[in-house]
PDB file of C-alpha atoms and ligand atoms in Angstrom:
ATOM      1  CA  UNK A  11     -13.555  25.916  83.141  1.00  0.00           C
ATOM      2  CA  UNK A  12     -15.038  27.747  86.005  1.00  0.00           C
ATOM      3  CA  UNK A  13     -18.856  27.873  86.603  1.00  0.00           C
ATOM      4  CA  UNK A  14     -20.163  30.245  89.250  1.00  0.00           C
ATOM      5  CA  UNK A  15     -23.959  30.198  90.055  1.00  0.00           C
ATOM      6  CA  UNK A  16     -24.385  33.873  90.757  1.00  0.00           C
ATOM      7  CA  UNK A  17     -28.233  33.586  91.110  1.00  0.00           C
ATOM      8  CA  UNK A  18     -29.952  30.413  92.107  1.00  0.00           C
ATOM      9  CA  UNK A  19     -33.584  31.471  92.669  1.00  0.00           C
ATOM     10  CA  UNK A  20     -36.383  31.580  90.062  1.00  0.00           C
ATOM     11  CA  UNK A  21     -38.150  34.729  88.993  1.00  0.00           C
ATOM     12  CA  UNK A  22     -39.056  36.917  92.114  1.00  0.00           C
ATOM     13  CA  UNK A  23     -35.936  35.759  93.996  1.00  0.00           C
ATOM     14  CA  UNK A  24     -35.876  34.520  97.543  1.00  0.00           C
ATOM     15  CA  UNK A  25     -37.353  36.159  99.562  1.00  0.00           C
ATOM     16  CA  UNK A  26     -39.619  37.651  96.994  1.00  0.00           C
ATOM     17  CA  UNK A  27     -40.419  41.314  97.759  1.00  0.00           C
ATOM     18  CA  UNK A  28     -44.178  40.775  98.320  1.00  0.00           C
ATOM     19  CA  UNK A  29     -44.225  37.256  99.650  1.00  0.00           C
ATOM     20  CA  UNK A  30     -45.255  36.170 103.084  1.00  0.00           C
ATOM     21  CA  UNK A  31     -45.149  32.442 102.605  1.00  0.00           C
ATOM     22  CA  UNK A  32     -43.341  30.731 105.405  1.00  0.00           C
ATOM     23  CA  UNK A  33     -40.135  30.220 103.290  1.00  0.00           C
ATOM     24  CA  UNK A  34     -39.832  33.798 102.250  1.00  0.00           C
ATOM     25  CA  UNK A  35     -40.467  34.801 105.924  1.00  0.00           C
ATOM     26  CA  UNK A  36     -37.775  32.453 107.154  1.00  0.00           C
ATOM     27  CA  UNK A  37     -35.340  33.895 104.662  1.00  0.00           C
ATOM     28  CA  UNK A  38     -36.160  37.317 105.740  1.00  0.00           C
ATOM     29  CA  UNK A  39     -35.752  36.642 109.439  1.00  0.00           C
ATOM     30  CA  UNK A  40     -32.391  34.936 108.806  1.00  0.00           C
ATOM     31  CA  UNK A  41     -33.437  31.403 109.792  1.00  0.00           C
ATOM     32  CA  UNK A  42     -30.435  29.117 110.114  1.00  0.00           C
ATOM     33  CA  UNK A  43     -31.487  26.486 107.554  1.00  0.00           C
ATOM     34  CA  UNK A  44     -32.709  28.862 104.865  1.00  0.00           C
ATOM     35  CA  UNK A  45     -30.482  31.084 102.682  1.00  0.00           C
ATOM     36  CA  UNK A  46     -31.537  34.012 100.620  1.00  0.00           C
ATOM     37  CA  UNK A  47     -31.058  33.750  96.905  1.00  0.00           C
ATOM     38  CA  UNK A  48     -30.953  36.158  93.890  1.00  0.00           C
ATOM     39  CA  UNK A  49     -32.595  35.462  90.507  1.00  0.00           C
ATOM     40  CA  UNK A  50     -31.343  32.966  88.041  1.00  0.00           C
ATOM     41  CA  UNK A  51     -27.920  33.499  86.417  1.00  0.00           C
ATOM     42  CA  UNK A  52     -24.649  31.618  85.816  1.00  0.00           C
ATOM     43  CA  UNK A  53     -21.244  33.032  85.099  1.00  0.00           C
ATOM     44  CA  UNK A  54     -18.578  30.862  83.283  1.00  0.00           C
ATOM     45  CA  UNK A  55     -14.970  31.397  82.377  1.00  0.00           C
ATOM     46  CA  UNK A  56     -12.354  29.454  80.486  1.00  0.00           C
ATOM     47  CA  UNK A  57      -9.402  31.391  81.810  1.00  0.00           C
ATOM     48  CA  UNK A  58     -10.711  32.817  85.199  1.00  0.00           C
ATOM     49  CA  UNK A  59     -10.225  36.319  83.819  1.00  0.00           C
ATOM     50  CA  UNK A  60     -12.873  36.824  81.152  1.00  0.00           C
ATOM     51  CA  UNK A  61     -16.413  35.752  81.971  1.00  0.00           C
ATOM     52  CA  UNK A  62     -19.623  34.989  80.107  1.00  0.00           C
ATOM     53  CA  UNK A  63     -22.936  35.426  81.823  1.00  0.00           C
ATOM     54  CA  UNK A  64     -25.700  33.042  81.079  1.00  0.00           C
ATOM     55  CA  UNK A  65     -28.854  35.091  81.506  1.00  0.00           C
ATOM     56  CA  UNK A  66     -28.986  38.649  82.898  1.00  0.00           C
ATOM     57  CA  UNK A  67     -31.193  38.754  85.991  1.00  0.00           C
ATOM     58  CA  UNK A  68     -32.867  41.852  87.549  1.00  0.00           C
ATOM     59  CA  UNK A  69     -30.434  41.291  90.461  1.00  0.00           C
ATOM     60  CA  UNK A  70     -27.256  41.638  88.292  1.00  0.00           C
ATOM     61  CA  UNK A  71     -26.010  44.729  90.078  1.00  0.00           C
ATOM     62  CA  UNK A  72     -26.082  42.906  93.436  1.00  0.00           C
ATOM     63  CA  UNK A  73     -24.613  39.737  91.867  1.00  0.00           C
ATOM     64  CA  UNK A  74     -21.615  41.742  90.365  1.00  0.00           C
ATOM     65  CA  UNK A  75     -21.123  43.364  93.814  1.00  0.00           C
ATOM     66  CA  UNK A  76     -20.954  39.964  95.426  1.00  0.00           C
ATOM     67  CA  UNK A  77     -18.588  38.435  92.801  1.00  0.00           C
ATOM     68  CA  UNK A  78     -15.190  39.936  92.565  1.00  0.00           C
ATOM     69  CA  UNK A  79     -14.397  38.117  89.418  1.00  0.00           C
ATOM     70  CA  UNK A  80     -17.138  40.127  87.626  1.00  0.00           C
ATOM     71  CA  UNK A  81     -15.805  43.542  88.850  1.00  0.00           C
ATOM     72  CA  UNK A  82     -13.427  45.852  86.887  1.00  0.00           C
ATOM     73  CA  UNK A  83      -9.729  44.902  87.624  1.00  0.00           C
ATOM     74  CA  UNK A  84      -8.092  47.339  89.993  1.00  0.00           C
ATOM     75  CA  UNK A  85      -5.317  48.045  87.391  1.00  0.00           C
ATOM     76  CA  UNK A  86      -7.778  48.206  84.488  1.00  0.00           C
ATOM     77  CA  UNK A  87      -8.871  51.226  82.521  1.00  0.00           C
ATOM     78  CA  UNK A  88     -11.399  53.794  83.819  1.00  0.00           C
ATOM     79  CA  UNK A  89     -14.305  51.944  82.390  1.00  0.00           C
ATOM     80  CA  UNK A  90     -13.916  48.148  82.263  1.00  0.00           C
ATOM     81  CA  UNK A  91     -15.513  44.770  82.886  1.00  0.00           C
ATOM     82  CA  UNK A  92     -14.526  41.186  82.800  1.00  0.00           C
ATOM     83  CA  UNK A  93     -17.932  40.319  81.347  1.00  0.00           C
ATOM     84  CA  UNK A  94     -17.174  39.604  77.656  1.00  0.00           C
ATOM     85  CA  UNK A  95     -20.596  38.256  76.675  1.00  0.00           C
ATOM     86  CA  UNK A  96     -24.065  37.496  77.746  1.00  0.00           C
ATOM     87  CA  UNK A  97     -26.012  34.477  76.475  1.00  0.00           C
ATOM     88  CA  UNK A  98     -29.757  34.267  76.938  1.00  0.00           C
ATOM     89  CA  UNK A  99     -31.794  30.987  77.265  1.00  0.00           C
ATOM     90  CA  UNK A 100     -35.173  32.670  76.920  1.00  0.00           C
ATOM     91  CA  UNK A 101     -36.983  36.089  77.034  1.00  0.00           C
ATOM     92  CA  UNK A 102     -38.295  35.719  80.682  1.00  0.00           C
ATOM     93  CA  UNK A 103     -38.231  38.844  82.858  1.00  0.00           C
ATOM     94  CA  UNK A 104     -35.760  37.122  85.242  1.00  0.00           C
ATOM     95  CA  UNK A 105     -33.407  36.363  82.429  1.00  0.00           C
ATOM     96  CA  UNK A 106     -33.302  39.620  80.431  1.00  0.00           C
ATOM     97  CA  UNK A 107     -34.164  42.548  82.729  1.00  0.00           C
ATOM     98  CA  UNK A 108     -30.534  42.739  83.965  1.00  0.00           C
ATOM     99  CA  UNK A 109     -29.464  43.821  80.409  1.00  0.00           C
ATOM    100  CA  UNK A 110     -30.862  47.248  81.407  1.00  0.00           C
ATOM    101  CA  UNK A 111     -28.341  47.450  84.209  1.00  0.00           C
ATOM    102  CA  UNK A 112     -25.419  46.773  81.773  1.00  0.00           C
ATOM    103  CA  UNK A 113     -25.991  50.077  79.999  1.00  0.00           C
ATOM    104  CA  UNK A 114     -23.220  52.792  80.241  1.00  0.00           C
ATOM    105  CA  UNK A 115     -21.766  52.257  76.798  1.00  0.00           C
ATOM    106  CA  UNK A 116     -19.665  49.240  77.820  1.00  0.00           C
ATOM    107  CA  UNK A 117     -18.876  46.716  74.993  1.00  0.00           C
ATOM    108  CA  UNK A 118     -19.903  43.129  75.435  1.00  0.00           C
ATOM    109  CA  UNK A 119     -21.530  40.696  72.986  1.00  0.00           C
ATOM    110  CA  UNK A 120     -25.142  39.499  73.452  1.00  0.00           C
ATOM    111  CA  UNK A 121     -26.191  36.055  72.060  1.00  0.00           C
ATOM    112  CA  UNK A 122     -29.636  34.725  71.866  1.00  0.00           C
ATOM    113  CA  UNK A 123     -31.985  32.882  69.446  1.00  0.00           C
ATOM    114  CA  UNK A 124     -33.768  34.659  66.698  1.00  0.00           C
ATOM    115  CA  UNK A 125     -37.035  34.565  68.757  1.00  0.00           C
ATOM    116  CA  UNK A 126     -35.357  36.163  71.777  1.00  0.00           C
ATOM    117  CA  UNK A 127     -33.525  38.798  69.671  1.00  0.00           C
ATOM    118  CA  UNK A 128     -36.837  39.729  68.195  1.00  0.00           C
ATOM    119  CA  UNK A 129     -38.345  40.356  71.639  1.00  0.00           C
ATOM    120  CA  UNK A 130     -35.455  42.699  72.499  1.00  0.00           C
ATOM    121  CA  UNK A 131     -35.882  44.470  69.164  1.00  0.00           C
ATOM    122  CA  UNK A 132     -39.557  44.959  69.631  1.00  0.00           C
ATOM    123  CA  UNK A 133     -38.993  46.540  73.139  1.00  0.00           C
ATOM    124  CA  UNK A 134     -37.366  49.982  72.491  1.00  0.00           C
ATOM    125  CA  UNK A 135     -36.140  50.061  76.096  1.00  0.00           C
ATOM    126  CA  UNK A 136     -33.441  47.707  75.198  1.00  0.00           C
ATOM    127  CA  UNK A 137     -31.915  50.301  72.853  1.00  0.00           C
ATOM    128  CA  UNK A 138     -30.139  51.440  75.980  1.00  0.00           C
ATOM    129  CA  UNK A 139     -27.706  48.828  74.790  1.00  0.00           C
ATOM    130  CA  UNK A 140     -26.602  50.432  71.501  1.00  0.00           C
ATOM    131  CA  UNK A 141     -26.091  47.536  68.965  1.00  0.00           C
ATOM    132  CA  UNK A 142     -23.063  49.433  67.693  1.00  0.00           C
ATOM    133  CA  UNK A 143     -21.434  48.934  71.199  1.00  0.00           C
ATOM    134  CA  UNK A 144     -23.181  45.694  72.239  1.00  0.00           C
ATOM    135  CA  UNK A 145     -23.502  43.535  69.174  1.00  0.00           C
ATOM    136  CA  UNK A 146     -26.460  41.188  69.093  1.00  0.00           C
ATOM    137  CA  UNK A 147     -25.661  37.816  67.699  1.00  0.00           C
ATOM    138  CA  UNK A 148     -28.018  35.105  66.755  1.00  0.00           C
ATOM    139  CA  UNK A 149     -27.439  31.806  68.447  1.00  0.00           C
ATOM    140  CA  UNK A 150     -28.259  28.935  66.157  1.00  0.00           C
ATOM    141  CA  UNK A 151     -29.836  25.816  67.664  1.00  0.00           C
ATOM    142  CA  UNK A 152     -28.132  23.349  65.348  1.00  0.00           C
ATOM    143  CA  UNK A 153     -24.466  23.399  66.195  1.00  0.00           C
ATOM    144  CA  UNK A 154     -21.699  24.736  68.303  1.00  0.00           C
ATOM    145  CA  UNK A 155     -20.937  28.404  68.558  1.00  0.00           C
ATOM    146  CA  UNK A 156     -17.652  29.998  69.770  1.00  0.00           C
ATOM    147  CA  UNK A 157     -18.493  32.847  72.101  1.00  0.00           C
ATOM    148  CA  UNK A 158     -16.520  35.985  71.339  1.00  0.00           C
ATOM    149  CA  UNK A 159     -16.476  39.344  72.934  1.00  0.00           C
ATOM    150  CA  UNK A 160     -17.700  42.563  71.241  1.00  0.00           C
ATOM    151  CA  UNK A 161     -14.300  42.891  69.459  1.00  0.00           C
ATOM    152  CA  UNK A 162     -14.559  39.388  68.126  1.00  0.00           C
ATOM    153  CA  UNK A 163     -11.852  38.010  70.448  1.00  0.00           C
ATOM    154  CA  UNK A 164     -12.703  34.417  71.483  1.00  0.00           C
ATOM    155  CA  UNK A 165     -13.568  33.950  75.169  1.00  0.00           C
ATOM    156  CA  UNK A 166     -12.450  30.317  75.003  1.00  0.00           C
ATOM    157  CA  UNK A 167     -15.946  29.071  75.603  1.00  0.00           C
ATOM    158  CA  UNK A 168     -18.140  27.318  73.161  1.00  0.00           C
ATOM    159  CA  UNK A 169     -21.930  26.729  73.543  1.00  0.00           C
ATOM    160  CA  UNK A 170     -24.345  24.479  71.770  1.00  0.00           C
ATOM    161  CA  UNK A 171     -27.952  25.598  72.159  1.00  0.00           C
ATOM    162  CA  UNK A 172     -30.904  23.325  71.521  1.00  0.00           C
ATOM    163  CA  UNK A 173     -34.635  23.629  72.082  1.00  0.00           C
ATOM    164  CA  UNK A 174     -36.180  21.982  75.149  1.00  0.00           C
ATOM    165  CA  UNK A 175     -39.894  21.623  76.043  1.00  0.00           C
ATOM    166  CA  UNK A 176     -40.946  24.962  77.572  1.00  0.00           C
ATOM    167  CA  UNK A 177     -43.068  27.932  77.199  1.00  0.00           C
ATOM    168  CA  UNK A 178     -43.041  31.547  75.723  1.00  0.00           C
ATOM    169  CA  UNK A 179     -42.330  34.273  78.363  1.00  0.00           C
ATOM    170  CA  UNK A 180     -45.361  34.968  80.525  1.00  0.00           C
ATOM    171  CA  UNK A 181     -45.777  38.548  79.176  1.00  0.00           C
ATOM    172  CA  UNK A 182     -45.838  37.160  75.635  1.00  0.00           C
ATOM    173  CA  UNK A 183     -48.478  34.522  76.189  1.00  0.00           C
ATOM    174  CA  UNK A 184     -51.363  34.466  73.758  1.00  0.00           C
ATOM    175  CA  UNK A 185     -54.246  33.768  76.283  1.00  0.00           C
ATOM    176  CA  UNK A 186     -56.596  32.896  73.311  1.00  0.00           C
ATOM    177  CA  UNK A 187     -54.543  29.817  72.587  1.00  0.00           C
ATOM    178  CA  UNK A 188     -54.488  27.652  75.688  1.00  0.00           C
ATOM    179  CA  UNK A 189     -54.321  24.499  73.542  1.00  0.00           C
ATOM    180  CA  UNK A 190     -51.276  25.681  71.708  1.00  0.00           C
ATOM    181  CA  UNK A 191     -49.406  26.262  74.892  1.00  0.00           C
ATOM    182  CA  UNK A 192     -50.317  29.872  74.776  1.00  0.00           C
ATOM    183  CA  UNK A 193     -48.529  30.537  71.553  1.00  0.00           C
ATOM    184  CA  UNK A 194     -45.264  28.926  72.477  1.00  0.00           C
ATOM    185  CA  UNK A 195     -42.900  27.835  69.758  1.00  0.00           C
ATOM    186  CA  UNK A 196     -39.982  25.532  69.606  1.00  0.00           C
ATOM    187  CA  UNK A 197     -36.926  27.450  70.624  1.00  0.00           C
ATOM    188  CA  UNK A 198     -38.673  29.764  73.062  1.00  0.00           C
ATOM    189  CA  UNK A 199     -36.718  28.084  75.749  1.00  0.00           C
ATOM    190  CA  UNK A 200     -33.276  26.523  75.002  1.00  0.00           C
ATOM    191  CA  UNK A 201     -30.796  24.519  76.787  1.00  0.00           C
ATOM    192  CA  UNK A 202     -27.041  25.212  76.540  1.00  0.00           C
ATOM    193  CA  UNK A 203     -24.144  22.818  76.522  1.00  0.00           C
ATOM    194  CA  UNK A 204     -21.195  24.923  77.645  1.00  0.00           C
ATOM    195  CA  UNK A 205     -17.561  23.720  76.932  1.00  0.00           C
ATOM    196  CA  UNK A 206     -14.204  25.397  77.248  1.00  0.00           C
ATOM    197  CA  UNK A 207     -11.704  24.813  74.422  1.00  0.00           C
ATOM    198  CA  UNK A 208      -9.159  23.656  76.909  1.00  0.00           C
ATOM    199  CA  UNK A 209     -11.024  21.446  79.288  1.00  0.00           C
ATOM    200  CA  UNK A 210     -12.349  18.162  78.016  1.00  0.00           C
ATOM    201  CA  UNK A 211     -15.578  18.615  80.044  1.00  0.00           C
ATOM    202  CA  UNK A 212     -19.009  20.035  79.388  1.00  0.00           C
ATOM    203  CA  UNK A 213     -21.795  21.498  81.548  1.00  0.00           C
ATOM    204  CA  UNK A 214     -25.428  21.725  80.589  1.00  0.00           C
ATOM    205  CA  UNK A 215     -27.333  24.798  81.703  1.00  0.00           C
ATOM    206  CA  UNK A 216     -31.036  24.249  81.577  1.00  0.00           C
ATOM    207  CA  UNK A 217     -32.942  26.701  84.019  1.00  0.00           C
ATOM    208  CA  UNK A 218     -36.211  26.095  82.305  1.00  0.00           C
ATOM    209  CA  UNK A 219     -37.624  22.793  81.010  1.00  0.00           C
ATOM    210  CA  UNK A 220     -41.125  21.439  80.910  1.00  0.00           C
ATOM    211  CA  UNK A 221     -40.542  17.750  80.287  1.00  0.00           C
ATOM    212  CA  UNK A 222     -37.706  15.215  79.877  1.00  0.00           C
ATOM    213  CA  UNK A 223     -37.813  14.427  76.280  1.00  0.00           C
ATOM    214  CA  UNK A 224     -36.125  11.524  74.512  1.00  0.00           C
ATOM    215  CA  UNK A 225     -33.822  14.135  72.783  1.00  0.00           C
ATOM    216  CA  UNK A 226     -32.768  15.551  76.159  1.00  0.00           C
ATOM    217  CA  UNK A 227     -32.091  12.183  77.615  1.00  0.00           C
ATOM    218  CA  UNK A 228     -29.848  11.319  74.641  1.00  0.00           C
ATOM    219  CA  UNK A 229     -27.913  14.500  74.915  1.00  0.00           C
ATOM    220  CA  UNK A 230     -27.369  14.475  78.610  1.00  0.00           C
ATOM    221  CA  UNK A 231     -25.998  10.906  78.607  1.00  0.00           C
ATOM    222  CA  UNK A 232     -22.352  11.172  79.966  1.00  0.00           C
ATOM    223  CA  UNK A 233     -22.563  14.783  80.873  1.00  0.00           C
ATOM    224  CA  UNK A 234     -19.982  16.006  83.439  1.00  0.00           C
ATOM    225  CA  UNK A 235     -22.412  18.432  84.987  1.00  0.00           C
ATOM    226  CA  UNK A 236     -26.039  19.398  84.747  1.00  0.00           C
ATOM    227  CA  UNK A 237     -27.580  22.548  86.104  1.00  0.00           C
ATOM    228  CA  UNK A 238     -31.275  21.969  85.809  1.00  0.00           C
ATOM    229  CA  UNK A 239     -34.624  23.545  86.329  1.00  0.00           C
ATOM    230  CA  UNK A 240     -35.475  23.216  90.110  1.00  0.00           C
ATOM    231  CA  UNK A 241     -38.374  25.587  90.176  1.00  0.00           C
ATOM    232  CA  UNK A 242     -40.848  23.439  92.010  1.00  0.00           C
ATOM    233  CA  UNK A 243     -40.801  20.344  94.035  1.00  0.00           C
ATOM    234  CA  UNK A 244     -44.343  19.348  93.337  1.00  0.00           C
ATOM    235  CA  UNK A 245     -46.331  20.424  90.358  1.00  0.00           C
ATOM    236  CA  UNK A 246     -49.284  21.976  92.359  1.00  0.00           C
ATOM    237  CA  UNK A 247     -47.003  23.611  95.035  1.00  0.00           C
ATOM    238  CA  UNK A 248     -47.975  27.214  94.313  1.00  0.00           C
ATOM    239  CA  UNK A 249     -51.507  26.249  94.603  1.00  0.00           C
ATOM    240  CA  UNK A 250     -51.228  24.296  97.936  1.00  0.00           C
ATOM    241  CA  UNK A 251     -49.005  27.062  99.323  1.00  0.00           C
ATOM    242  CA  UNK A 252     -51.860  29.493  98.576  1.00  0.00           C
ATOM    243  CA  UNK A 253     -49.744  31.934  96.656  1.00  0.00           C
ATOM    244  CA  UNK A 254     -51.010  31.357  93.111  1.00  0.00           C
ATOM    245  CA  UNK A 255     -53.234  29.335  90.769  1.00  0.00           C
ATOM    246  CA  UNK A 256     -50.688  28.069  88.320  1.00  0.00           C
ATOM    247  CA  UNK A 257     -48.996  24.582  88.304  1.00  0.00           C
ATOM    248  CA  UNK A 258     -45.341  24.142  87.507  1.00  0.00           C
ATOM    249  CA  UNK A 259     -46.491  22.679  84.170  1.00  0.00           C
ATOM    250  CA  UNK A 260     -48.562  25.730  83.338  1.00  0.00           C
ATOM    251  CA  UNK A 261     -45.430  27.825  83.810  1.00  0.00           C
ATOM    252  CA  UNK A 262     -43.243  25.545  81.642  1.00  0.00           C
ATOM    253  CA  UNK A 263     -41.331  23.967  84.494  1.00  0.00           C
ATOM    254  CA  UNK A 264     -41.116  20.271  85.392  1.00  0.00           C
ATOM    255  CA  UNK A 265     -41.436  19.305  89.038  1.00  0.00           C
ATOM    256  CA  UNK A 266     -38.567  17.634  90.877  1.00  0.00           C
ATOM    257  CA  UNK A 267     -40.663  14.942  92.517  1.00  0.00           C
ATOM    258  CA  UNK A 268     -43.234  12.429  91.282  1.00  0.00           C
ATOM    259  CA  UNK A 269     -43.127   9.836  88.473  1.00  0.00           C
ATOM    260  CA  UNK A 270     -43.052  12.452  85.828  1.00  0.00           C
ATOM    261  CA  UNK A 271     -40.701  14.558  87.728  1.00  0.00           C
ATOM    262  CA  UNK A 272     -37.039  15.326  86.810  1.00  0.00           C
ATOM    263  CA  UNK A 273     -35.485  13.246  89.570  1.00  0.00           C
ATOM    264  CA  UNK A 274     -37.220  10.094  88.329  1.00  0.00           C
ATOM    265  CA  UNK A 275     -36.835  11.028  84.680  1.00  0.00           C
ATOM    266  CA  UNK A 276     -33.080  11.555  84.886  1.00  0.00           C
ATOM    267  CA  UNK A 277     -32.354   8.794  87.350  1.00  0.00           C
ATOM    268  CA  UNK A 278     -30.865   6.387  84.816  1.00  0.00           C
ATOM    269  CA  UNK A 279     -28.824   8.907  82.909  1.00  0.00           C
ATOM    270  CA  UNK A 280     -25.085   8.897  83.514  1.00  0.00           C
ATOM    271  CA  UNK A 281     -24.349  12.423  84.786  1.00  0.00           C
ATOM    272  CA  UNK A 282     -21.287  13.582  86.867  1.00  0.00           C
ATOM    273  CA  UNK A 283     -22.882  16.247  88.983  1.00  0.00           C
ATOM    274  CA  UNK A 284     -26.542  17.120  89.023  1.00  0.00           C
ATOM    275  CA  UNK A 285     -27.552  20.443  90.512  1.00  0.00           C
ATOM    276  CA  UNK A 286     -30.876  22.262  90.791  1.00  0.00           C
ATOM    277  CA  UNK A 287     -31.105  25.893  89.838  1.00  0.00           C
ATOM    278  CA  UNK A 288     -33.865  28.396  89.347  1.00  0.00           C
ATOM    279  CA  UNK A 289     -35.540  27.494  92.697  1.00  0.00           C
ATOM    280  CA  UNK A 290     -38.860  29.096  93.318  1.00  0.00           C
ATOM    281  CA  UNK A 291     -39.646  30.608  96.738  1.00  0.00           C
ATOM    282  CA  UNK A 292     -42.330  28.046  97.335  1.00  0.00           C
ATOM    283  CA  UNK A 293     -39.965  25.044  96.882  1.00  0.00           C
ATOM    284  CA  UNK A 294     -39.554  23.276 100.239  1.00  0.00           C
ATOM    285  CA  UNK A 295     -35.991  22.184  99.334  1.00  0.00           C
ATOM    286  CA  UNK A 296     -34.893  25.757 100.120  1.00  0.00           C
ATOM    287  CA  UNK A 297     -35.101  24.662 103.789  1.00  0.00           C
ATOM    288  CA  UNK A 298     -31.982  22.613 104.324  1.00  0.00           C
ATOM    289  CA  UNK A 299     -33.689  20.910 107.327  1.00  0.00           C
ATOM    290  CA  UNK A 300     -36.773  19.770 105.229  1.00  0.00           C
ATOM    291  CA  UNK A 301     -37.754  16.251 104.370  1.00  0.00           C
ATOM    292  CA  UNK A 302     -37.808  17.253 100.688  1.00  0.00           C
ATOM    293  CA  UNK A 303     -34.249  18.536 100.806  1.00  0.00           C
ATOM    294  CA  UNK A 304     -33.099  15.249 102.287  1.00  0.00           C
ATOM    295  CA  UNK A 305     -34.959  13.296  99.550  1.00  0.00           C
ATOM    296  CA  UNK A 306     -33.300  15.454  96.817  1.00  0.00           C
ATOM    297  CA  UNK A 307     -29.821  14.919  98.338  1.00  0.00           C
ATOM    298  CA  UNK A 308     -30.463  11.170  98.845  1.00  0.00           C
ATOM    299  CA  UNK A 309     -31.346  10.927  95.051  1.00  0.00           C
ATOM    300  CA  UNK A 310     -27.890  12.424  94.275  1.00  0.00           C
ATOM    301  CA  UNK A 311     -28.881  16.021  93.454  1.00  0.00           C
ATOM    302  CA  UNK A 312     -27.357  19.185  94.901  1.00  0.00           C
ATOM    303  CA  UNK A 313     -29.368  22.441  95.382  1.00  0.00           C
ATOM    304  CA  UNK A 314     -27.507  25.423  94.188  1.00  0.00           C
ATOM    305  CA  UNK A 315     -26.928  28.521  96.303  1.00  0.00           C
ATOM    306  CA  UNK A 316     -25.605  31.900  95.262  1.00  0.00           C
ATOM    307  CA  UNK A 317     -21.896  31.920  94.948  1.00  0.00           C
ATOM    308  CA  UNK A 318     -21.682  28.074  94.394  1.00  0.00           C
ATOM    309  CA  UNK A 319     -18.700  27.307  92.242  1.00  0.00           C
ATOM    310  CA  UNK A 320     -18.017  24.273  90.089  1.00  0.00           C
ATOM    311  CA  UNK A 321     -14.680  23.623  88.319  1.00  0.00           C
ATOM    312  CA  UNK A 322     -14.615  21.229  85.416  1.00  0.00           C
TER     313      UNK A 322
HETATM  314  C1  MLT B 429     -40.448  31.523  84.717  1.00  0.00           C
HETATM  315  O1  MLT B 429     -39.382  31.055  84.883  1.00  0.00           O
HETATM  316  O2  MLT B 429     -41.545  30.869  84.564  1.00  0.00           O
HETATM  317  C2  MLT B 429     -40.692  33.018  84.836  1.00  0.00           C
HETATM  318  O3  MLT B 429     -39.485  33.549  85.230  1.00  0.00           O
HETATM  319  C3  MLT B 429     -41.888  33.479  85.535  1.00  0.00           C
HETATM  320  C4  MLT B 429     -41.830  34.943  85.718  1.00  0.00           C
HETATM  321  O4  MLT B 429     -41.895  35.698  84.607  1.00  0.00           O
HETATM  322  O5  MLT B 429     -41.763  35.335  86.811  1.00  0.00           O
HETATM  323 MN1   MN B 430     -37.641  32.112  85.376  1.00  0.00          MN
END
């Protein structure tokens, strides 16, 4: 199974269009230790020919342009794509807006939980993907699902989705219910265990997670590879950077560092490779020369960059 991280930044990307924080500035000026990154998305393939996208970021057009595996084969028909299916982990803008760029009457299958499918149905702009051409399939959170293309041909990949602690998408928050996590419900954010039929290996894709729960610890034990929420290094980082008023927790993202952070919380779990994805433009680990980046690396974690490939 091949995994390609085609977008490793959180919502906004890196540099973010309107951001003057030192990290975005460094990325914009091409500083040596800082690489630009597009918004959160993963591509996976069982056979290296047909690909499944996990989340469709607003940068999808650029991501396809930079990933030959996702482009029409030179000897293919006039309209073609190796993208057989798209699976969504939540309804965040950085994970669904790219669907709008996949219009042009091209068949592929779309998988998401009922909650996320409802969001797409309630927003008529997503009708640009005609359900007669792009079937929408409900992803259950209680078992494995073979991913098939629009014509029902198996892709060779299987996913198991399960709810993780998280939050409803920012634009769906019920601000009158701060005590109820702004109207979040279980399943607003899911994790995916991705497996190919052939390879005896599994990867977990979890770009958003608010807490390390006992259920998550149990499921991750023995994982070959974990791609995990690396939004912020410290919970109050956006506040101390002066760019916002929200903590990571308020956005549904656990911090990397600290006693309640993901590095400490997952330290005792047996995991083959642990890789941070969905990295916000305030996260100091984006600077490869930073103290924080050294600390993350010393703790056994990798920091994803666009184009990073993992073979299992
Ligand atoms: C998130 O991951 O919290 C969202 O992508 C934030 C956003 O909508 O920009
Ligand atoms: Mn996001």
